[in-house]
Short mmCIF file of C-alpha atoms and ligand atoms in Angstrom, two decimals:
data_model
loop_
_atom_site.label_atom_id
_atom_site.label_comp_id
_atom_site.label_asym_id
_atom_site.label_seq_id
_atom_site.Cartn_x
_atom_site.Cartn_y
_atom_site.Cartn_z
CA UNK A 1 0.14 0.33 0.16
CA UNK A 2 1.86 3.05 -1.05
CA UNK A 3 0.91 6.93 -0.12
CA UNK A 4 -0.06 7.80 -3.14
CA UNK A 5 -4.23 8.62 -2.26
CA UNK A 6 -5.82 12.08 -2.85
CA UNK A 7 -2.32 13.52 -4.44
CA UNK A 8 -1.83 15.62 -1.74
CA UNK A 9 2.19 14.25 -1.44
CA UNK A 10 3.90 13.00 1.98
CA UNK A 11 5.28 16.34 4.36
CA UNK A 12 4.15 18.30 6.60
CA UNK A 13 4.75 21.85 6.77
CA UNK A 14 2.70 24.42 9.18
CA UNK A 15 3.74 27.93 8.41
CA UNK A 16 3.45 30.54 10.95
CA UNK A 17 0.48 29.04 11.66
CA UNK A 18 -2.20 31.11 13.98
CA UNK A 19 -5.19 29.22 15.64
CA UNK A 20 -8.06 31.42 18.15
CA UNK A 21 -11.11 30.36 19.52
CA UNK A 22 -13.69 33.85 20.58
CA UNK A 23 -10.38 35.63 20.95
CA UNK A 24 -8.14 32.96 22.76
CA UNK A 25 -4.95 32.02 21.03
CA UNK A 26 -4.85 28.40 21.74
CA UNK A 27 -1.81 27.85 18.54
CA UNK A 28 0.57 30.65 18.82
CA UNK A 29 2.16 31.16 15.11
CA UNK A 30 3.45 27.51 15.15
CA UNK A 31 6.30 26.91 12.50
CA UNK A 32 6.86 23.03 12.10
CA UNK A 33 7.95 20.80 8.62
CA UNK A 34 7.53 17.28 8.79
CA UNK A 35 9.41 15.20 6.55
CA UNK A 36 8.42 12.80 3.77
CA UNK A 37 8.38 9.59 5.79
CA UNK A 38 8.76 10.98 9.56
CA UNK A 39 7.03 10.80 12.45
CA UNK A 40 6.68 13.41 14.40
CA UNK A 41 5.21 13.70 18.36
CA UNK A 42 3.75 16.17 19.22
CA UNK A 43 4.05 16.47 23.76
CA UNK A 44 2.71 17.67 26.17
CA UNK A 45 0.83 18.79 28.63
CA UNK A 46 -3.28 18.78 28.41
CA UNK A 47 -4.20 22.20 26.86
CA UNK A 48 -1.42 22.82 25.37
CA UNK A 49 -2.01 23.27 21.49
CA UNK A 50 -1.76 19.74 20.49
CA UNK A 51 -4.92 18.70 19.32
CA UNK A 52 -5.33 22.04 17.87
CA UNK A 53 -2.75 21.65 15.33
CA UNK A 54 -3.16 18.39 14.23
CA UNK A 55 -7.18 19.24 13.49
CA UNK A 56 -5.56 22.21 11.68
CA UNK A 57 -3.44 19.49 9.87
CA UNK A 58 -6.72 17.76 9.32
CA UNK A 59 -8.69 20.77 7.64
CA UNK A 60 -10.99 20.73 10.56
CA UNK A 61 -10.36 24.41 12.53
CA UNK A 62 -9.92 27.19 9.98
CA UNK A 63 -5.87 29.30 10.91
CA UNK A 64 -6.80 32.70 12.10
CA UNK A 65 -2.89 33.39 10.02
CA UNK A 66 -0.66 31.38 8.85
CA UNK A 67 -0.98 28.05 6.19
CA UNK A 68 -0.88 24.40 6.12
CA UNK A 69 1.43 22.81 3.47
CA UNK A 70 0.69 19.43 2.87
CA UNK A 71 3.52 17.67 0.26
CA UNK A 72 4.53 21.24 -0.74
CA UNK A 73 0.95 21.93 -1.66
CA UNK A 74 -1.39 24.57 0.09
CA UNK A 75 -4.66 23.21 1.60
CA UNK A 76 -5.40 25.71 4.04
CA UNK A 77 -8.34 26.16 2.02
CA UNK A 78 -9.23 22.78 0.89
CA UNK A 79 -11.89 20.89 3.10
CA UNK A 80 -11.09 17.66 5.05
CA UNK A 81 -11.87 15.06 2.52
CA UNK A 82 -9.86 16.76 -0.70
CA UNK A 83 -6.12 16.69 2.54
CA UNK A 84 -5.80 12.91 1.93
CA UNK A 85 -4.91 12.24 5.18
CA UNK A 86 -6.27 9.51 7.40
CA UNK A 87 -6.63 10.12 11.06
CA UNK A 88 -7.12 7.92 14.00
CA UNK A 89 -8.78 9.85 17.42
CA UNK A 90 -8.26 8.36 20.90
CA UNK A 91 -12.10 6.84 21.62
CA UNK A 92 -12.46 4.84 18.37
CA UNK A 93 -15.46 7.08 16.66
CA UNK A 94 -16.55 3.88 14.82
CA UNK A 95 -20.23 3.67 13.30
CA UNK A 96 -21.90 1.10 15.99
CA UNK A 97 -24.77 0.50 13.34
CA UNK A 98 -21.89 -0.36 10.19
CA UNK A 99 -19.97 -3.59 10.36
CA UNK A 100 -16.20 -3.58 10.47
CA UNK A 101 -15.49 -3.47 7.18
CA UNK A 102 -18.79 -0.99 5.92
CA UNK A 103 -16.74 1.22 8.78
CA UNK A 104 -13.27 0.89 7.20
CA UNK A 105 -14.93 1.47 3.69
CA UNK A 106 -16.46 4.32 4.64
CA UNK A 107 -13.82 6.81 3.31
CA UNK A 108 -13.12 5.46 0.23
CA UNK A 109 -16.89 5.33 -0.30
CA UNK A 110 -16.79 9.19 0.23
CA UNK A 111 -13.86 9.79 -2.57
CA UNK A 112 -16.12 7.52 -4.72
CA UNK A 113 -13.18 4.70 -4.95
CA UNK A 114 -15.05 2.01 -7.75
CA UNK A 115 -17.18 -0.41 -5.95
CA UNK A 116 -15.02 -3.57 -7.32
CA UNK A 117 -11.94 -1.74 -5.77
CA UNK A 118 -13.28 -0.95 -2.36
CA UNK A 119 -13.52 -4.65 -1.46
CA UNK A 120 -9.91 -5.64 -1.97
CA UNK A 121 -8.77 -2.05 -0.42
CA UNK A 122 -10.66 -3.15 2.96
CA UNK A 123 -9.20 -6.41 2.82
CA UNK A 124 -5.61 -5.02 2.55
CA UNK A 125 -6.39 -1.97 5.11
CA UNK A 126 -7.47 -5.28 7.50
CA UNK A 127 -4.69 -7.42 7.03
CA UNK A 128 -2.36 -5.00 8.20
CA UNK A 129 -3.87 -4.08 11.19
CA UNK A 130 -4.34 -7.41 12.13
CA UNK A 131 -8.32 -7.36 11.60
CA UNK A 132 -8.59 -9.50 8.30
CA UNK A 133 -10.97 -12.18 10.46
CA UNK A 134 -12.92 -9.86 11.67
CA UNK A 135 -15.02 -7.98 8.60
CA UNK A 136 -18.03 -9.49 9.60
CA UNK A 137 -18.37 -8.10 12.95
CA UNK A 138 -20.20 -4.94 14.52
CA UNK A 139 -18.08 -2.76 16.22
CA UNK A 140 -19.79 -3.72 20.16
CA UNK A 141 -18.31 -6.99 19.48
CA UNK A 142 -15.09 -6.27 19.60
CA UNK A 143 -12.19 -5.30 22.77
CA UNK A 144 -10.84 -1.43 22.73
CA UNK A 145 -7.80 -2.83 21.15
CA UNK A 146 -9.43 -4.50 18.31
CA UNK A 147 -11.66 -1.18 17.94
CA UNK A 148 -8.39 1.15 17.19
CA UNK A 149 -7.29 -1.45 15.50
CA UNK A 150 -10.13 -0.86 12.96
CA UNK A 151 -9.71 3.02 12.83
CA UNK A 152 -6.45 2.53 11.94
CA UNK A 153 -7.78 0.47 9.36
CA UNK A 154 -10.02 3.08 8.26
CA UNK A 155 -7.07 5.49 8.09
CA UNK A 156 -5.35 3.27 5.96
CA UNK A 157 -7.56 2.10 3.80
CA UNK A 158 -7.80 5.51 1.48
CA UNK A 159 -3.81 5.27 1.25
CA UNK A 160 -3.29 8.39 3.31
CA UNK A 161 0.17 10.32 2.88
CA UNK A 162 -0.10 11.62 5.87
CA UNK A 163 -1.85 10.18 9.04
CA UNK A 164 -3.12 12.06 12.20
CA UNK A 165 -2.42 9.89 15.48
CA UNK A 166 -4.35 11.69 18.53
CA UNK A 167 -3.97 9.90 21.32
CA UNK A 168 -4.57 6.86 19.84
CA UNK A 169 -3.54 4.37 22.25
CA UNK A 170 -4.66 6.99 25.90
CA UNK A 171 -7.85 4.90 25.81
CA UNK A 172 -6.52 0.97 26.40
CA UNK A 173 -4.92 -0.36 29.07
CA UNK A 174 -0.82 -0.16 29.76
CA UNK A 175 -0.39 -3.50 28.53
CA UNK A 176 -2.28 -3.29 24.93
CA UNK A 177 -0.63 -0.24 24.76
CA UNK A 178 2.87 -1.19 24.90
CA UNK A 179 1.69 -4.11 22.60
CA UNK A 180 0.11 -1.24 20.00
CA UNK A 181 2.83 0.79 20.62
CA UNK A 182 4.80 -1.99 18.76
CA UNK A 183 2.23 -2.62 15.85
CA UNK A 184 2.62 1.46 14.69
CA UNK A 185 6.30 1.02 14.32
CA UNK A 186 5.97 -1.96 12.55
CA UNK A 187 2.80 -0.03 10.73
CA UNK A 188 4.92 2.93 9.35
CA UNK A 189 8.05 0.30 8.80
CA UNK A 190 5.86 -1.07 6.44
CA UNK A 191 4.71 2.16 4.87
CA UNK A 192 7.59 4.40 5.11
CA UNK A 193 6.79 7.13 2.66
CA UNK A 194 3.56 8.14 4.67
CA UNK A 195 4.42 10.78 7.19
CA UNK A 196 2.71 10.13 11.09
CA UNK A 197 2.09 13.58 12.77
CA UNK A 198 1.41 12.18 16.62
CA UNK A 199 0.03 13.37 19.49
CA UNK A 200 0.50 12.05 22.56
CA UNK A 201 0.68 13.79 26.68
CA UNK A 202 3.04 10.34 26.95
CA UNK A 203 7.20 10.37 26.72
CA UNK A 204 7.07 6.69 26.59
CA UNK A 205 5.79 6.97 23.56
CA UNK A 206 7.28 10.42 21.80
CA UNK A 207 10.40 8.76 22.48
CA UNK A 208 9.74 5.27 21.26
CA UNK A 209 7.64 6.17 18.43
CA UNK A 210 8.93 9.52 16.54
CA UNK A 211 11.93 10.15 14.54
CA UNK A 212 11.71 13.62 16.44
CA UNK A 213 9.84 15.28 19.02
CA UNK A 214 8.26 19.11 18.68
CA UNK A 215 6.97 19.65 22.52
CA UNK A 216 4.57 22.58 23.13
CA UNK A 217 3.79 24.92 26.28
CA UNK A 218 0.57 26.58 26.06
CA UNK A 219 0.37 27.29 22.61
CA UNK A 220 3.83 27.60 21.58
CA UNK A 221 6.72 25.20 20.30
CA UNK A 222 9.11 24.98 23.25
CA UNK A 223 11.51 22.84 21.17
CA UNK A 224 11.99 20.48 18.23
CA UNK A 225 14.74 17.95 17.45
CA UNK A 226 15.01 13.41 17.78
CA UNK A 227 14.78 12.10 21.26
CA UNK A 228 18.26 11.57 21.80
CA UNK A 229 18.67 15.51 20.81
CA UNK A 230 16.04 16.33 23.38
CA UNK A 231 17.27 14.10 26.28
CA UNK A 232 21.07 14.39 26.19
CA UNK A 233 20.67 18.11 26.10
CA UNK A 234 18.17 19.94 26.49
CA UNK A 235 17.79 23.88 26.14
CA UNK A 236 15.11 24.36 28.89
CA UNK A 237 13.76 23.20 32.00
CA UNK A 238 9.90 23.00 30.59
CA UNK A 239 11.79 20.58 27.78
CA UNK A 240 14.13 18.59 30.21
CA UNK A 241 11.60 17.78 32.37
CA UNK A 242 8.63 16.72 29.97
CA UNK A 243 11.06 14.62 27.85
CA UNK A 244 12.50 12.28 30.64
CA UNK A 245 13.01 12.37 33.97
CA UNK A 246 15.50 15.29 35.23
CA UNK A 247 16.69 16.58 38.50
CA UNK A 248 16.40 20.64 38.23
CA UNK A 249 19.08 21.98 41.04
CA UNK A 250 19.80 25.69 41.45
CA UNK A 251 23.48 26.77 40.21
CA UNK A 252 25.34 29.90 40.15
CA UNK A 253 28.55 30.71 37.12
CA UNK A 254 30.81 32.80 38.48
CA UNK A 255 34.65 33.48 36.94
CA UNK A 256 35.76 29.97 38.81
CA UNK A 257 33.62 27.45 37.92
CA UNK A 258 29.56 26.52 39.09
CA UNK A 259 28.26 26.77 42.11
CA UNK A 260 25.27 24.31 43.89
CA UNK A 261 25.46 25.39 48.09
CA UNK A 262 28.29 25.80 48.67
CA UNK A 263 29.26 23.08 47.05
CA UNK A 264 31.37 23.44 43.51
CA UNK A 265 30.36 21.41 40.70
CA UNK A 266 32.38 20.57 37.47
CA UNK A 267 30.19 20.91 33.83
CA UNK A 268 31.24 19.98 30.54
CA UNK A 269 31.50 23.02 28.12
CA UNK A 270 31.56 26.81 28.14
CA UNK A 271 28.38 28.39 30.44
CA UNK A 272 27.72 31.85 30.71
CA UNK A 273 28.18 33.68 33.50
CA UNK A 274 25.24 34.18 36.28
CA UNK A 275 22.50 32.07 37.68
CA UNK A 276 21.51 28.96 35.93
CA UNK A 277 19.90 25.18 36.42
CA UNK A 278 21.66 22.22 36.15
CA UNK A 279 19.82 18.86 34.77
CA UNK A 280 21.28 15.84 35.47
CA UNK A 281 19.23 12.17 34.19
CA UNK A 282 18.48 10.58 37.57
CA UNK A 283 20.19 7.18 36.25
CA UNK A 284 23.14 8.98 35.69
CA UNK A 285 23.52 9.65 39.33
CA UNK A 286 25.62 7.13 41.60
CA UNK A 287 25.96 5.58 44.59
CA UNK A 288 29.12 6.05 46.79
CA UNK A 289 32.21 8.77 45.96
CA UNK A 290 32.75 10.06 42.30
CA UNK A 291 33.50 13.15 40.61
CA UNK A 292 30.98 16.09 41.94
CA UNK A 293 30.58 14.25 45.35
CA UNK A 294 27.47 15.28 46.87
CA UNK A 295 26.67 13.80 50.85
CA UNK A 296 22.91 13.93 51.29
CA UNK A 297 20.23 12.04 53.73
CA UNK A 298 17.98 9.58 52.08
CA UNK A 299 14.09 10.68 52.50
CA UNK A 300 12.14 8.20 50.32
CA UNK A 301 13.08 4.57 48.32
CA UNK A 302 11.37 3.11 45.84
CA UNK A 303 12.28 -0.26 44.55
CA UNK A 304 11.05 -0.72 41.05
CA UNK A 305 12.24 -3.88 40.00
CA UNK A 306 15.73 -3.32 38.21
CA UNK A 307 16.67 -0.51 40.16
CA UNK A 308 16.13 1.60 43.51
CA UNK A 309 15.02 4.99 43.33
CA UNK A 310 16.63 7.22 46.18
CA UNK A 311 15.43 10.49 47.44
CA UNK A 312 17.88 12.43 48.72
CA UNK A 313 18.73 16.02 50.13
CA UNK A 314 21.69 17.21 49.91
CA UNK A 315 22.98 20.98 50.75
CA UNK A 316 20.74 23.28 48.22
CA UNK A 317 17.77 20.42 47.43
CA UNK A 318 16.45 17.18 46.53
CA UNK A 319 17.96 14.79 44.17
CA UNK A 320 16.71 11.66 42.58
CA UNK A 321 18.52 9.15 41.67
CA UNK A 322 18.45 6.04 39.98
CA UNK A 323 20.59 3.47 40.94
CA UNK A 324 20.86 -0.53 39.96
CA UNK A 325 19.07 -2.95 42.44
CA UNK A 326 20.85 -2.84 46.01
CA UNK A 327 21.34 -6.11 47.61
CA UNK A 328 21.39 -4.20 50.87
CA UNK A 329 19.87 -0.30 50.26
CA UNK A 330 19.95 2.07 52.27
CA UNK A 331 17.28 3.30 54.97
CA UNK A 332 15.42 6.37 55.49
CA UNK A 333 17.31 8.82 56.91
CA UNK A 334 20.66 6.63 56.08
CA UNK A 335 23.28 9.20 54.96
CA UNK A 336 24.90 8.47 51.63
CA UNK A 337 27.00 10.21 48.92
CA UNK A 338 26.01 10.60 45.67
CA UNK A 339 27.90 12.04 42.27
CA UNK A 340 27.76 12.00 38.75
CA UNK A 341 30.20 12.87 35.72
CA UNK A 342 30.72 16.61 34.68
CA UNK A 343 30.06 15.46 30.88
CA UNK A 344 26.19 13.87 32.17
CA UNK A 345 25.33 17.44 33.82
CA UNK A 346 23.95 19.94 31.61
CA UNK A 347 23.25 23.60 32.02
CA UNK A 348 19.89 25.29 31.34
CA UNK A 349 18.98 28.84 31.81
CA UNK A 350 17.37 29.59 34.66
CA UNK A 351 14.04 30.10 34.20
CA UNK A 352 12.53 32.69 36.82
CA UNK A 353 8.97 31.85 38.04
CA UNK A 354 8.06 29.08 35.13
CA UNK A 355 6.10 26.55 37.20
P1 LIG B 401 -4.28 19.39 24.21
O1 LIG B 401 -4.49 18.71 22.56
O2 LIG B 401 -2.67 19.94 24.03
O3 LIG B 401 -4.56 18.82 25.19
P2 LIG B 401 -5.97 21.20 22.35
O4 LIG B 401 -5.26 21.70 21.17
O5 LIG B 401 -7.55 20.49 22.49
O6 LIG B 401 -4.15 20.94 23.29
O7 LIG B 401 -6.45 22.30 23.31
C1 LIG B 401 -6.10 24.36 23.18
C2 LIG B 401 -6.53 24.25 23.93
O8 LIG B 401 -7.78 25.00 23.31
C3 LIG B 401 -7.23 24.26 25.60
O9 LIG B 401 -7.37 25.49 26.24
C4 LIG B 401 -9.08 24.26 24.70
O10 LIG B 401 -9.61 24.62 26.01
C5 LIG B 401 -9.19 25.03 24.17
N1 LIG B 401 -9.80 24.21 22.66
C6 LIG B 401 -9.89 23.82 22.01
N2 LIG B 401 -10.90 23.45 20.88
C7 LIG B 401 -11.72 24.50 21.30
C8 LIG B 401 -12.76 24.85 20.78
N3 LIG B 401 -13.47 24.12 20.02
N4 LIG B 401 -13.52 25.51 21.27
C9 LIG B 401 -12.82 26.45 22.02
N5 LIG B 401 -11.81 26.20 22.82
C10 LIG B 401 -11.58 25.08 22.69
#
């Protein structure tokens, strides 16, 4: 199955797209490009404008200003059915009175695909999502996960150039979710030319599936990069804490180094003078002596199977450390020493007043 559908071509571009409801700007001059065949996750808290961005691509909301391009073509003024996009939303949204095969055929009928062709296209889409044997059933006769597969089959049946997924897994339980994540990754490998825009507030989904992640915060694009870039070298505190867990410590950068409380910390790379935030990922903090050594007291300890998560009060703040499961873990109140390598610490601009 190849993305050729309505001929818009693959690839998405937001050119300064602003959307407002009743004068409230909920998407503020978004500039973002999704390359042909790329999976872009829109990650951010609830209400940050992710779904609105997706709906602007689908054609369900009209930007107050800016343009939307699909495959290089300006589609801002096109109705949804002429954009060649497939969309899957959180709540399956299948027609309850139609059989699975009729649900999947729906978009093809709307596109006036010849009847003789519809049957084959429906079978193909159902096969791709592992639902080939369920065509005659009604949605109520399927589990939640199966219904979502049908919704994905319906989106794929029109052979979209662009697939829009809006929290497609959030109605499923955790175990199903991880299975479906793998399924989506497989589907993308089978359809490498289809661009995917994937809305989620779940960082695991974003880190697992996306080639790049666009981090949204209060109607604005905060950061955009590969999962690795955003995880290893986040540009700001919001991104650091939204993509993975992060210790964010207030530090002062002086002529003679970085001070955390009374302690001098070694950090790799050049940094501007003044107040800053030190970001260290919890799994990069070690227990015991080492570089950037910090004495502290254990305030909480959580066993997580392969790791112990320690919360340790040190002079100047509290650190979270994920250490490999310990045979003889410390107990509450124990004095411990933590350390981290200079190259594992990132200095970020101090964000005053950002919650
Ligand atoms: P997200 O997907 O990141 O949770 P949304 O794009 O759904 O965020 O919403 C962004 C903001 O726009 C929210 O404050 C939401 O309440 C508002 N909003 C969304 N849809 C409408 C609408 N149809 N009318 C008015 N406000 C809306």
